[in-house]
PDB file of C-alpha atoms and ligand atoms in Angstrom:
ATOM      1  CA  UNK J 102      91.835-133.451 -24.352  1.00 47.00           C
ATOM      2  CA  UNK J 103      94.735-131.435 -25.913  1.00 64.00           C
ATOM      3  CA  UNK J 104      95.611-132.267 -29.439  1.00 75.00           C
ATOM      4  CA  UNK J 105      96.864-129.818 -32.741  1.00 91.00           C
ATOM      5  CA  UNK J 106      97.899-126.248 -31.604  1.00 97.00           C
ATOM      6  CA  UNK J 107      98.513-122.671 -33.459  1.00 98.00           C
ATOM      7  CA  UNK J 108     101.092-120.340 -32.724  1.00 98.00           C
ATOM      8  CA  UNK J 109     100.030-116.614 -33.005  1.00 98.00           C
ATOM      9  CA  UNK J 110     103.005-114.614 -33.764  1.00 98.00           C
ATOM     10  CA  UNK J 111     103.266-111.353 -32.012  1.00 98.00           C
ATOM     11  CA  UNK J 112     103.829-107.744 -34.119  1.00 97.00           C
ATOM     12  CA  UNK J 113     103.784-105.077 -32.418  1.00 96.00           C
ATOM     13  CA  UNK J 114     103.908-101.762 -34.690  1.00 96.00           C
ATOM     14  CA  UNK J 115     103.854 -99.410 -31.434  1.00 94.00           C
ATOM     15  CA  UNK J 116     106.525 -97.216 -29.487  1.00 93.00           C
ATOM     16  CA  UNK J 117     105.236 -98.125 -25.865  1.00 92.00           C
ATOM     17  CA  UNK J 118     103.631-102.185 -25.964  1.00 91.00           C
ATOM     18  CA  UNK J 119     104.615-103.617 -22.923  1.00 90.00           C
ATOM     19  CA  UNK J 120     107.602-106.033 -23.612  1.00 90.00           C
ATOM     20  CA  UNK J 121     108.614-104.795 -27.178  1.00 90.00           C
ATOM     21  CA  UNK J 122     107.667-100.823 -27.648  1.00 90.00           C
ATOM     22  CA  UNK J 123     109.317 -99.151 -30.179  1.00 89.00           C
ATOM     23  CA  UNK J 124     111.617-101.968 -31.283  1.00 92.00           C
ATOM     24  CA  UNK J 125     109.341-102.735 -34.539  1.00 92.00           C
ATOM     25  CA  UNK J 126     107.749 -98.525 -35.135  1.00 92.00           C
ATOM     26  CA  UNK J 127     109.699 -98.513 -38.164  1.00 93.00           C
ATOM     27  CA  UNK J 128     107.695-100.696 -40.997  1.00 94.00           C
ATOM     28  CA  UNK J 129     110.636-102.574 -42.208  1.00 95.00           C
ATOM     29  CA  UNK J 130     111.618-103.992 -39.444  1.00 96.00           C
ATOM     30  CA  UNK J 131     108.030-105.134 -38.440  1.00 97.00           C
ATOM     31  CA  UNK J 132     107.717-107.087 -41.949  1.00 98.00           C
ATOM     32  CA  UNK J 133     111.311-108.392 -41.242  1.00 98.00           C
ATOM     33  CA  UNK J 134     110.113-109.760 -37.452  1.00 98.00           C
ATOM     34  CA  UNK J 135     106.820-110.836 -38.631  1.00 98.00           C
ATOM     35  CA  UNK J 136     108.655-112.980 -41.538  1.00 98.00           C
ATOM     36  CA  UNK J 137     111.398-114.083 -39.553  1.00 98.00           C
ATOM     37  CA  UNK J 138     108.460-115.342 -36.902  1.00 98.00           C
ATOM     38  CA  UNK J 139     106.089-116.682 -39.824  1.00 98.00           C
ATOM     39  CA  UNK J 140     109.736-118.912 -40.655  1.00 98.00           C
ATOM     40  CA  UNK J 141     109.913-120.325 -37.031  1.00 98.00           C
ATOM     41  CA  UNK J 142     106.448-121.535 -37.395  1.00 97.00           C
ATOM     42  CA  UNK J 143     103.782-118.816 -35.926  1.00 98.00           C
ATOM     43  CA  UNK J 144     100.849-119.922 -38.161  1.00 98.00           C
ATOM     44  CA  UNK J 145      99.239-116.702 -37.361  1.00 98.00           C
ATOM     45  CA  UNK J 146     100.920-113.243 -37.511  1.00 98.00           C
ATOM     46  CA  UNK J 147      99.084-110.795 -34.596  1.00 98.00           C
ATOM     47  CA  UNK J 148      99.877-107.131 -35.974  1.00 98.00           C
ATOM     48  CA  UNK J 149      98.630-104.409 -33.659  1.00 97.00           C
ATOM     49  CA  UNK J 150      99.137-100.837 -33.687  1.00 97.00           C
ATOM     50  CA  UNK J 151      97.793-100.183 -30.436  1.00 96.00           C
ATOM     51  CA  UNK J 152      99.263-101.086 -26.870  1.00 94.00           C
ATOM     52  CA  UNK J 153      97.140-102.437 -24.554  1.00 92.00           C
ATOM     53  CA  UNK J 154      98.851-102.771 -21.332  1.00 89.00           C
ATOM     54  CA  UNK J 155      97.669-101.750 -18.285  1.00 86.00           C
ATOM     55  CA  UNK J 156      97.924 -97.947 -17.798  1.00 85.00           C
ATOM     56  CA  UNK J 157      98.109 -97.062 -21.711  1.00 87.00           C
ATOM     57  CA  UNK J 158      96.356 -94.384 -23.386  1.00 86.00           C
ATOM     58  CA  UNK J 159      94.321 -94.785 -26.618  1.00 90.00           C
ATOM     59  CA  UNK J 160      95.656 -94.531 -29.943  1.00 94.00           C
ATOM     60  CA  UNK J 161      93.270 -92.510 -32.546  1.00 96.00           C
ATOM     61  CA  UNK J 162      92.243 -94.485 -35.461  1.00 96.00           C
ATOM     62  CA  UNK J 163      94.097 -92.593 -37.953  1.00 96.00           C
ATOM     63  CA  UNK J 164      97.207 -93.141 -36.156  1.00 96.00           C
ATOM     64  CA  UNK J 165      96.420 -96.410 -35.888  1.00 97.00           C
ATOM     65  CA  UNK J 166      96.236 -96.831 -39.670  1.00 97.00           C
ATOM     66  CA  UNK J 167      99.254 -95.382 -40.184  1.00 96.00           C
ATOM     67  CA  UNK J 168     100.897 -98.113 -37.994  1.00 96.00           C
ATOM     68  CA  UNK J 169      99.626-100.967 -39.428  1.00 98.00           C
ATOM     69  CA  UNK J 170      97.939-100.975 -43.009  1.00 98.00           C
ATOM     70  CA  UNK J 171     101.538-100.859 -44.682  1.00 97.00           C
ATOM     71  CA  UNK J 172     102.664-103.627 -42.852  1.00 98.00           C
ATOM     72  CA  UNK J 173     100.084-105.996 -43.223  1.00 98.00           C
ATOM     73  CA  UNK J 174     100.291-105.128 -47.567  1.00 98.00           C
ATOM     74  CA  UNK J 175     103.684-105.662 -47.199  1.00 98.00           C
ATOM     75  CA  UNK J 176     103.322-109.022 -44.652  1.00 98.00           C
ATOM     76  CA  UNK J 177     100.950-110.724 -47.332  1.00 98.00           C
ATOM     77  CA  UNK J 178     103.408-108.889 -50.260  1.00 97.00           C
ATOM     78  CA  UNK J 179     106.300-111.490 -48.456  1.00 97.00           C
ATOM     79  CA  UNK J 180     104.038-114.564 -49.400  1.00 92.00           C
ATOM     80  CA  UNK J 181     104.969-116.499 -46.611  1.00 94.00           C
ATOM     81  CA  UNK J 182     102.640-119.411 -45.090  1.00 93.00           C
ATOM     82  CA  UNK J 183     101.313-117.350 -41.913  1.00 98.00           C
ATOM     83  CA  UNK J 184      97.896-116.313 -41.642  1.00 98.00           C
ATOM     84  CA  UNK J 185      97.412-112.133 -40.950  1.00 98.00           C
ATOM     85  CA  UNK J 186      95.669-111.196 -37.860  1.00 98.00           C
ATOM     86  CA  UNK J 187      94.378-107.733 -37.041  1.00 98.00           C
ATOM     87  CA  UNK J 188      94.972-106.851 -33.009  1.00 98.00           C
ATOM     88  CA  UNK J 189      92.394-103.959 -32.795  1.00 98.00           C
ATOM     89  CA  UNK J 190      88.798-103.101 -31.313  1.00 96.00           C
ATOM     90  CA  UNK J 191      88.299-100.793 -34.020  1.00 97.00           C
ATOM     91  CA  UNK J 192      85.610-101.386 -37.168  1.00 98.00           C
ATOM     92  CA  UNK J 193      87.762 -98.763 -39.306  1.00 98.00           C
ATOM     93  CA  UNK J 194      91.530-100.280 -38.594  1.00 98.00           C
ATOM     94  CA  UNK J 195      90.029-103.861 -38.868  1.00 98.00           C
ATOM     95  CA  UNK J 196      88.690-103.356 -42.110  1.00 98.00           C
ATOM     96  CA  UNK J 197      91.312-101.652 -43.949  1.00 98.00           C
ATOM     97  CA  UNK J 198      93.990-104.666 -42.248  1.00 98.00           C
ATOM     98  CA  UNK J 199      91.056-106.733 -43.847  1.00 98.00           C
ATOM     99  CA  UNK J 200      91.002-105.066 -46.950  1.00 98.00           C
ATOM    100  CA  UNK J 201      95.336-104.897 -47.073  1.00 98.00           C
ATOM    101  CA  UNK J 202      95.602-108.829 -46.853  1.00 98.00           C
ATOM    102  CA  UNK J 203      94.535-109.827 -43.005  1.00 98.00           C
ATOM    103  CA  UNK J 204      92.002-112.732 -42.761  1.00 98.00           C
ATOM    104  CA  UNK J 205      91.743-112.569 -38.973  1.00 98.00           C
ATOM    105  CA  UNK J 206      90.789-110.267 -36.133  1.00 98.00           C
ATOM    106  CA  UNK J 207      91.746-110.289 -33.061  1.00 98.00           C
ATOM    107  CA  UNK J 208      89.798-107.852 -30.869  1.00 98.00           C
ATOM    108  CA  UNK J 209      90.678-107.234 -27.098  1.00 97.00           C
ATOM    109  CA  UNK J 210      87.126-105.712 -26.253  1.00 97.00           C
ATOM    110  CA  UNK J 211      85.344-109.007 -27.488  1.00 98.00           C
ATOM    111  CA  UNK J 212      82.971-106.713 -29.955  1.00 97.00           C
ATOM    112  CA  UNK J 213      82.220-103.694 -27.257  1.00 96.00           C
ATOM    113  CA  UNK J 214      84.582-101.591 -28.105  1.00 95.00           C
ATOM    114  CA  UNK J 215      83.209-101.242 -32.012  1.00 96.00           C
ATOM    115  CA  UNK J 216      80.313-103.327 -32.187  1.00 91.00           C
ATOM    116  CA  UNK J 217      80.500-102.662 -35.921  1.00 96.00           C
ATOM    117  CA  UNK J 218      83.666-105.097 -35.777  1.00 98.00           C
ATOM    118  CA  UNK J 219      81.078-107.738 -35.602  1.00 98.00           C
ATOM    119  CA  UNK J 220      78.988-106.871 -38.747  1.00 98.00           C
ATOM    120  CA  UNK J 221      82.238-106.286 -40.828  1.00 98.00           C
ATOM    121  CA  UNK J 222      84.010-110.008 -39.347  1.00 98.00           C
ATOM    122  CA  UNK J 223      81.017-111.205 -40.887  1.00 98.00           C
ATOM    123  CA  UNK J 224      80.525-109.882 -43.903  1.00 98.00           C
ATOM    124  CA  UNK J 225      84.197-110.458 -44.883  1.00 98.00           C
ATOM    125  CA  UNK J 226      84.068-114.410 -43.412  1.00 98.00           C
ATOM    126  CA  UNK J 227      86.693-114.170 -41.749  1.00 98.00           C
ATOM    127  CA  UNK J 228      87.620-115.650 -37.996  1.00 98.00           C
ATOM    128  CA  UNK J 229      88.668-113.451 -35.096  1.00 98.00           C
ATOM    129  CA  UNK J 230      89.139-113.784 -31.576  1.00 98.00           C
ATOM    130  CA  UNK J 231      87.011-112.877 -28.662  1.00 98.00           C
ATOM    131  CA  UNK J 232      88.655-112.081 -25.541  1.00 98.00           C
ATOM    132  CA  UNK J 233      87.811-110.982 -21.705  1.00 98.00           C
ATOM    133  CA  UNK J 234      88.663-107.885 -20.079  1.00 96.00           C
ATOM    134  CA  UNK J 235      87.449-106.451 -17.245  1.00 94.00           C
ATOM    135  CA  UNK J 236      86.866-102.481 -17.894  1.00 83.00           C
ATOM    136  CA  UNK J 237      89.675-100.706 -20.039  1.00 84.00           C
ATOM    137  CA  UNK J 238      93.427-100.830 -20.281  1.00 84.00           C
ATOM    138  CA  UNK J 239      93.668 -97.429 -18.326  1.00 84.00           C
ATOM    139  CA  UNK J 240      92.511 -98.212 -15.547  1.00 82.00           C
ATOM    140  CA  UNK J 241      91.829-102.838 -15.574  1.00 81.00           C
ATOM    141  CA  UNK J 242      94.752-103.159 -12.434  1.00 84.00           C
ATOM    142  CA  UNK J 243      92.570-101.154 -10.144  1.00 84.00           C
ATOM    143  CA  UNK J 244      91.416-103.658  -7.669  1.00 83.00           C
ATOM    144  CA  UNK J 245      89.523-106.223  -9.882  1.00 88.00           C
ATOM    145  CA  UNK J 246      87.142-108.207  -8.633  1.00 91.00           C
ATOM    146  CA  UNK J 247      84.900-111.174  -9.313  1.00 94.00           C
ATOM    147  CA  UNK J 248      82.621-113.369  -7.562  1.00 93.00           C
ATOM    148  CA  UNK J 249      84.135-116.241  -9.002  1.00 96.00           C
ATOM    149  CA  UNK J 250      86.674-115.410 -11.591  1.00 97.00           C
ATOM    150  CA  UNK J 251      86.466-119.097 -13.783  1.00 98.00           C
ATOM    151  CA  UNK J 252      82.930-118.659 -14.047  1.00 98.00           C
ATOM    152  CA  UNK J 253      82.442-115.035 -14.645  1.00 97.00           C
ATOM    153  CA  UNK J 254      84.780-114.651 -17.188  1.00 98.00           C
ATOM    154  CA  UNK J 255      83.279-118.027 -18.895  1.00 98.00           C
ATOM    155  CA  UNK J 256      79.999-116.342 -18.642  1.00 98.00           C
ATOM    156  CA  UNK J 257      81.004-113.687 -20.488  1.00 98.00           C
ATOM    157  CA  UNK J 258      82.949-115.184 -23.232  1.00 98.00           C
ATOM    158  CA  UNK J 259      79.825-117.280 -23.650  1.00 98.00           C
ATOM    159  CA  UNK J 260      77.779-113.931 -23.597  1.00 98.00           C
ATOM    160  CA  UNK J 261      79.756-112.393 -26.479  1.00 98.00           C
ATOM    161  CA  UNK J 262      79.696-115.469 -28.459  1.00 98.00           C
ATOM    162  CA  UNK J 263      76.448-115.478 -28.674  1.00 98.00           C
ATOM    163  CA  UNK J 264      76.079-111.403 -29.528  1.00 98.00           C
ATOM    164  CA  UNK J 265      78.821-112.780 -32.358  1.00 98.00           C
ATOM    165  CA  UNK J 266      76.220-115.143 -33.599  1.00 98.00           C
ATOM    166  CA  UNK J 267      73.252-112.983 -33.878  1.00 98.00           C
ATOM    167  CA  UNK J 268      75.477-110.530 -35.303  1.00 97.00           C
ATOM    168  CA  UNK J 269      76.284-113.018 -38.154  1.00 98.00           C
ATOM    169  CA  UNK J 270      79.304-114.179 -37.266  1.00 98.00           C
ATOM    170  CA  UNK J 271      79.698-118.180 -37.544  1.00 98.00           C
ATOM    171  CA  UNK J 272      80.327-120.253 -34.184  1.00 98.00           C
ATOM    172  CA  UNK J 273      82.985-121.888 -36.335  1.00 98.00           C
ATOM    173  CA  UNK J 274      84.710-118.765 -36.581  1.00 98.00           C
ATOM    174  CA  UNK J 275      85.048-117.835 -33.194  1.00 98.00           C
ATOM    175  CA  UNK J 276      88.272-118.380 -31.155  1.00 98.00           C
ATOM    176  CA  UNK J 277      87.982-117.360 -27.110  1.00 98.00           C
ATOM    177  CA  UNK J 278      90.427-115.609 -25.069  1.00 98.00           C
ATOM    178  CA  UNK J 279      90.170-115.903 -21.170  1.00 98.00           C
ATOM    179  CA  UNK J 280      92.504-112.247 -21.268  1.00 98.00           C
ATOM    180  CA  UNK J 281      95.178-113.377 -19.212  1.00 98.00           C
ATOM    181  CA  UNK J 282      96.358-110.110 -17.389  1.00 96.00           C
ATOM    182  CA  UNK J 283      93.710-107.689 -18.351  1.00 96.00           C
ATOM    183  CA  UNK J 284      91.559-106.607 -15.091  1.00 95.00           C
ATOM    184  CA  UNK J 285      92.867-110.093 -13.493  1.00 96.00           C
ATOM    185  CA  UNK J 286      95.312-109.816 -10.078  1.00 96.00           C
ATOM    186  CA  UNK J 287      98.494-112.632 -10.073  1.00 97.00           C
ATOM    187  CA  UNK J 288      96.152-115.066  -8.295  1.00 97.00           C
ATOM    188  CA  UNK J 289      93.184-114.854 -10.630  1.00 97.00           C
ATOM    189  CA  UNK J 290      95.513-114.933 -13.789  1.00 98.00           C
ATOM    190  CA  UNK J 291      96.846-118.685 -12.142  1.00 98.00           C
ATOM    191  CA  UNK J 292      93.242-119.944 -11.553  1.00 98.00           C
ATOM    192  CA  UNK J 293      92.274-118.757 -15.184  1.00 98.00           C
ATOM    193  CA  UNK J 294      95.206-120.763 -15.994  1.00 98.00           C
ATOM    194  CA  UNK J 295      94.386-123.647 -13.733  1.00 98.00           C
ATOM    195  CA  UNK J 296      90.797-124.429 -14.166  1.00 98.00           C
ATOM    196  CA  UNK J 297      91.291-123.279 -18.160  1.00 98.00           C
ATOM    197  CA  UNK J 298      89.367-126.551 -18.871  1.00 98.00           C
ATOM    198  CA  UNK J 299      85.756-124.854 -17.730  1.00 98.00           C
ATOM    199  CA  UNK J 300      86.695-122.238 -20.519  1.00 98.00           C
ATOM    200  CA  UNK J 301      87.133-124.888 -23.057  1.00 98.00           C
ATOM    201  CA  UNK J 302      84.478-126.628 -22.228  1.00 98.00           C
ATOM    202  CA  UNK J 303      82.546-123.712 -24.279  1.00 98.00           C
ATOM    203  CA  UNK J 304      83.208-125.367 -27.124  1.00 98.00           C
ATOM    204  CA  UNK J 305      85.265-123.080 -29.111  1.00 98.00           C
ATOM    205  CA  UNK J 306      89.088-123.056 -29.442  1.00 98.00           C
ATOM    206  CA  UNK J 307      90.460-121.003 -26.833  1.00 98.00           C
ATOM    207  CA  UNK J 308      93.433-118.957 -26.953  1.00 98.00           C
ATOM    208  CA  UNK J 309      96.151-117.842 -24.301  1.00 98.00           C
ATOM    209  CA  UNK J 310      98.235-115.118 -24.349  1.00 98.00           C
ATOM    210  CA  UNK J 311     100.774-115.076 -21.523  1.00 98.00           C
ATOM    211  CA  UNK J 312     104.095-114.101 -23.185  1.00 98.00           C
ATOM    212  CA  UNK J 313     106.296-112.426 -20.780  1.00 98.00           C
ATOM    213  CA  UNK J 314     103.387-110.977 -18.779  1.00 98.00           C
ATOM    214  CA  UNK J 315     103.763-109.125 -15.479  1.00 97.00           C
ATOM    215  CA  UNK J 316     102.291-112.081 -13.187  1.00 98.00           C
ATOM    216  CA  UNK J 317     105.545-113.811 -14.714  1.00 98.00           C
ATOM    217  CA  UNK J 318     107.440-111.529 -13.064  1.00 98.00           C
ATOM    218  CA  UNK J 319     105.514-111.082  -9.995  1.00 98.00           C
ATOM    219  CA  UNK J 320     106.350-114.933 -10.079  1.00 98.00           C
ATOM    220  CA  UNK J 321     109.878-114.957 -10.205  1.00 98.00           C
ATOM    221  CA  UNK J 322     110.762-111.797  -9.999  1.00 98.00           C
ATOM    222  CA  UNK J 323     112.580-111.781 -14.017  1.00 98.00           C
ATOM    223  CA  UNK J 324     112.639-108.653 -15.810  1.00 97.00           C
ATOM    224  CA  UNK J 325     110.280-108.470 -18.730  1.00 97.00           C
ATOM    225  CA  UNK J 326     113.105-109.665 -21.245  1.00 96.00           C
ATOM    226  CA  UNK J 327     113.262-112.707 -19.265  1.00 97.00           C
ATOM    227  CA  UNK J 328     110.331-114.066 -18.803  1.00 98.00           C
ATOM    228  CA  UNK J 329     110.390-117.005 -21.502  1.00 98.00           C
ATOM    229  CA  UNK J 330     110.772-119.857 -18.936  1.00 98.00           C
ATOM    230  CA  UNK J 331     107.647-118.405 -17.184  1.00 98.00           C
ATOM    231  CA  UNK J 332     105.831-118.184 -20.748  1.00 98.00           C
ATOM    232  CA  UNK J 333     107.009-121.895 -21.460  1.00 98.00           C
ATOM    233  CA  UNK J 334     105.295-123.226 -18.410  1.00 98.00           C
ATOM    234  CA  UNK J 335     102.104-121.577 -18.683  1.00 98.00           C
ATOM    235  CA  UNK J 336     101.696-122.439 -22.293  1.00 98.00           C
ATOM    236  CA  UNK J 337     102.629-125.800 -21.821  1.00 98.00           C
ATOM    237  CA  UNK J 338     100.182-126.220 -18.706  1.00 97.00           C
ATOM    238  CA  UNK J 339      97.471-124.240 -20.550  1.00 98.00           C
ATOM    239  CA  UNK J 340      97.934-126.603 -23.665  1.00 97.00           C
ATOM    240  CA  UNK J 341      96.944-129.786 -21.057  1.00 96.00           C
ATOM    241  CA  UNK J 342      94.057-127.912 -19.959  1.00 97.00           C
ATOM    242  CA  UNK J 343      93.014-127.583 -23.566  1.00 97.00           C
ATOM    243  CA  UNK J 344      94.194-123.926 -25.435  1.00 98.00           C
ATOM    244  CA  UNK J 345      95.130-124.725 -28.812  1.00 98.00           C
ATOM    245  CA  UNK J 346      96.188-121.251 -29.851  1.00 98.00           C
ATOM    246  CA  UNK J 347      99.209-119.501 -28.325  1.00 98.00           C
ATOM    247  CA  UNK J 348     100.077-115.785 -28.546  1.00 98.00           C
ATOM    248  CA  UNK J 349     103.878-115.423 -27.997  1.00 98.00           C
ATOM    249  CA  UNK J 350     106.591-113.449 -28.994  1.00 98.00           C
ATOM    250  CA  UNK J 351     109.410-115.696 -28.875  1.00 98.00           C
ATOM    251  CA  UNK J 352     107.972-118.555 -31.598  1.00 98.00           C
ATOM    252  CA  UNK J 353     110.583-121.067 -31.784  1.00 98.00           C
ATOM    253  CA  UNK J 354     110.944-121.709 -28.235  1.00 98.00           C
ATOM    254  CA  UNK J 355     107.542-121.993 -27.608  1.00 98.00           C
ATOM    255  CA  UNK J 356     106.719-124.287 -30.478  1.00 98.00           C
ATOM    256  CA  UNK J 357     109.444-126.959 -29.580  1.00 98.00           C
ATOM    257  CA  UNK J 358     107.563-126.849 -25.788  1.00 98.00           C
ATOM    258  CA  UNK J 359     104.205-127.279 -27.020  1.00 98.00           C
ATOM    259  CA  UNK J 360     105.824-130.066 -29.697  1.00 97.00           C
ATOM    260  CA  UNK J 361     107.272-131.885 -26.792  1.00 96.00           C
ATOM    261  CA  UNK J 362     103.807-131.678 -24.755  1.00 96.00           C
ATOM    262  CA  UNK J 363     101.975-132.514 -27.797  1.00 95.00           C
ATOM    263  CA  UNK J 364     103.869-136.039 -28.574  1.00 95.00           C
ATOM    264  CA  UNK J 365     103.994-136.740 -24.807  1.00 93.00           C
ATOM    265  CA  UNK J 366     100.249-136.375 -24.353  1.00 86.00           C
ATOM    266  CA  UNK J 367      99.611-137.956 -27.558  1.00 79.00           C
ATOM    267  CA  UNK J 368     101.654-141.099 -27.082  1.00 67.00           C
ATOM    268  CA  UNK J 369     100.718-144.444 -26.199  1.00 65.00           C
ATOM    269  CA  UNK J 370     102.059-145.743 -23.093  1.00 57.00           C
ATOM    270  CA  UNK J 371     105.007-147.800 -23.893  1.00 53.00           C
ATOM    271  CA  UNK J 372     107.085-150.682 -22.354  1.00 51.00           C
ATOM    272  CA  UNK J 373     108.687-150.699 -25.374  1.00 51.00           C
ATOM    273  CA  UNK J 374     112.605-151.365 -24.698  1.00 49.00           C
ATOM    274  CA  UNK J 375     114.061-148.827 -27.389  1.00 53.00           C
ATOM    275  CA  UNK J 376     112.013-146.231 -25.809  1.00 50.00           C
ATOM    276  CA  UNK J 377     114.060-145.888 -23.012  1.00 46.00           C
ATOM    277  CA  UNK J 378     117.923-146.254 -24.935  1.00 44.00           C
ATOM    278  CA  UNK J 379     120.106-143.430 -25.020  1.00 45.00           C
ATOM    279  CA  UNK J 380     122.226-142.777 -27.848  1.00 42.00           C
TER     280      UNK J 380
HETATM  281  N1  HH2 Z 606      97.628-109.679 -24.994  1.00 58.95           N
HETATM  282  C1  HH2 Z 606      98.127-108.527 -25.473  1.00 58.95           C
HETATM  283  C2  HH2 Z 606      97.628-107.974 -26.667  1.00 58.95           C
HETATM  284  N2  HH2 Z 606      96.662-108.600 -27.373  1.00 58.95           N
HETATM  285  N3  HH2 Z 606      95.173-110.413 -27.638  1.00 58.95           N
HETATM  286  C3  HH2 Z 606      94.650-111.562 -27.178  1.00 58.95           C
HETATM  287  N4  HH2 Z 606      93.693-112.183 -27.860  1.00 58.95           N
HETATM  288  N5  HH2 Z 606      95.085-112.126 -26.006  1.00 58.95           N
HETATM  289  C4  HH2 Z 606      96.065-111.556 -25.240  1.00 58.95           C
HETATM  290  O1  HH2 Z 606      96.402-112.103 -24.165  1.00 58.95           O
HETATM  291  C5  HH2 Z 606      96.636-110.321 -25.699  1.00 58.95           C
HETATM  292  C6  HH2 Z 606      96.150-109.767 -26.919  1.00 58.95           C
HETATM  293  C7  HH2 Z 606      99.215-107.830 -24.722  1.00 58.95           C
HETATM  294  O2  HH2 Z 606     100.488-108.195 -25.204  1.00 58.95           O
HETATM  295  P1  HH2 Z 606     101.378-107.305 -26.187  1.00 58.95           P
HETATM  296  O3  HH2 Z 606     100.744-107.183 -27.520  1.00 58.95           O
HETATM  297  O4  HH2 Z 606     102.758-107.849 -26.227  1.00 58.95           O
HETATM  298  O5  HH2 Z 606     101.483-105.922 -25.466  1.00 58.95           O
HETATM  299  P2  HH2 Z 606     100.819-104.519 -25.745  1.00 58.95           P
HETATM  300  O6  HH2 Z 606      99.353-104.641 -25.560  1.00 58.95           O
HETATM  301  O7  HH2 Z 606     101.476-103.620 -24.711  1.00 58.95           O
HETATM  302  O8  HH2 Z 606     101.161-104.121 -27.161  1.00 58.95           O
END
């Protein structure tokens, strides 16, 4: 049943991500797009250092410092209302983010990458997100393949929930990520999408991150700058099928969409006359 929803605000402190590379390198303007996205309502603020679209290289952890630490001080420096989230698979980024202001991480590899991730998210309280991918950014578009792709990818969300747990980690704190896009062809990505509810049914909030993805464009053949209709529907579909957290780079839109579906699902059915005026 779908009901309250987060927005997760995208930062992306990188030169090649795969919609926004390079536009938000420079510190300052990452704190101003993070702020300006906290004010149109993202409740969480995603800051990664570390592109993971398909085909990109790794990004040493130093480097990956460098990126991000200042702007997540200077993000919880700007006092606004958003929540920090560190995007990274990596113990050593996660905990400085952590230790700069950031009360959330969201890691890609679901714990594998850095299993110490797990020990740290723990020890600090915190939540973070757990999400599915099938092998590694590099090389996840080769040919993936599942037996059944709703059912393998809840298996192993439910797999790495439960290495969260015995690593310390709260149930309560665990969001779960189906990884639209990563190791998944056009068709897979839509059943993920479709049959979302078996993910949900978990138990734990699930989040979606679709925001002007390639199977958007495969779709309807937009350019990655113009993929916010696209992003609109899925998030609005994947909202029905219960996701309560959305990853997105263009907030505003996005929250008056889910605000629409949320009062329509929400609302009684009506005969009510004034319902239907105009004015
Ligand atoms: N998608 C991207 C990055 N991080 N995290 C979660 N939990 N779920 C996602 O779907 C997800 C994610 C890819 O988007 P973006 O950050 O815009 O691109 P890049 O990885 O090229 O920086």
């Amino acid at each position: 049943m779908a009901g309250e929803f987060l927005l997760m605000g995208v930062v992306n402190v990188t030169p090649d991500s795969f919609s926004d590379g390079g536009r938000f390198l420079d510190p300052s303007a990452a704190v101003a797009h993070g702020v300006r996205l906290a004010g149109e309502g993202a409740a969480i603020l995603d800051i990664g250092g570390e592109s993971t679209r398909p085909g990109a290289d790794p990004v040493p952890a130093e480097e990956e410092l460098r990126r991000v630490v200042s702007v997540v001080e200077r993000l919880a420096a700007a006092g606004t209302r958003s929540r920090l989230s560190i995007d990274t698979s990596k113990a050593a980024v996660a905990r400085a983010a952590l230790d700069a202001g950031a009360s959330y991480v969201n890691d890609v590899t679901a714990f594998r990458g850095d299993p110490a991730i797990a020990g740290l998210v723990a020890e600090r309280g915190v939540e973070c997100c757990l999400m599915h991918m099938l092998g590694e950014p590099r090389t996840m578009q080769e040919d993936p393949r599942y037996d059944d792709v709703v059912s393998d990818v809840k298996a192993f969300l439910e797999q790495r929930l439960a290495f969260a747990v015995g690593e310390g980690v709260p149930e309560e704190r665990v969001t779960l990520d189906p990884g639209i896009g990563f190791g998944k062809t056009l068709e897979q990505n839509l059943e993920l999408l479709r049959r979302l509810d078996e993910i949900a049914a978990i138990g734990r909030p699930v989040l979606v991150g679709t925001s002007r993805k390639s199977f958007l464009g495969k779709l309807t053949g937009r350019d990655v700058d113009d993929r916010l209709a696209g992003t609109i529907a899925t998030n609005v579909l994947a909202y029905a099928r219960g996701a309560s957290v959305f990853r997105v780079h263009d907030v505003a839109p996005v929250r008056d969409a889910l605000t629409v579906a949320a009062a329509t699902v929400a609302a009684p059915w009506t005969t009510n006359p004034t319902a239907t005026t105009r004015s």
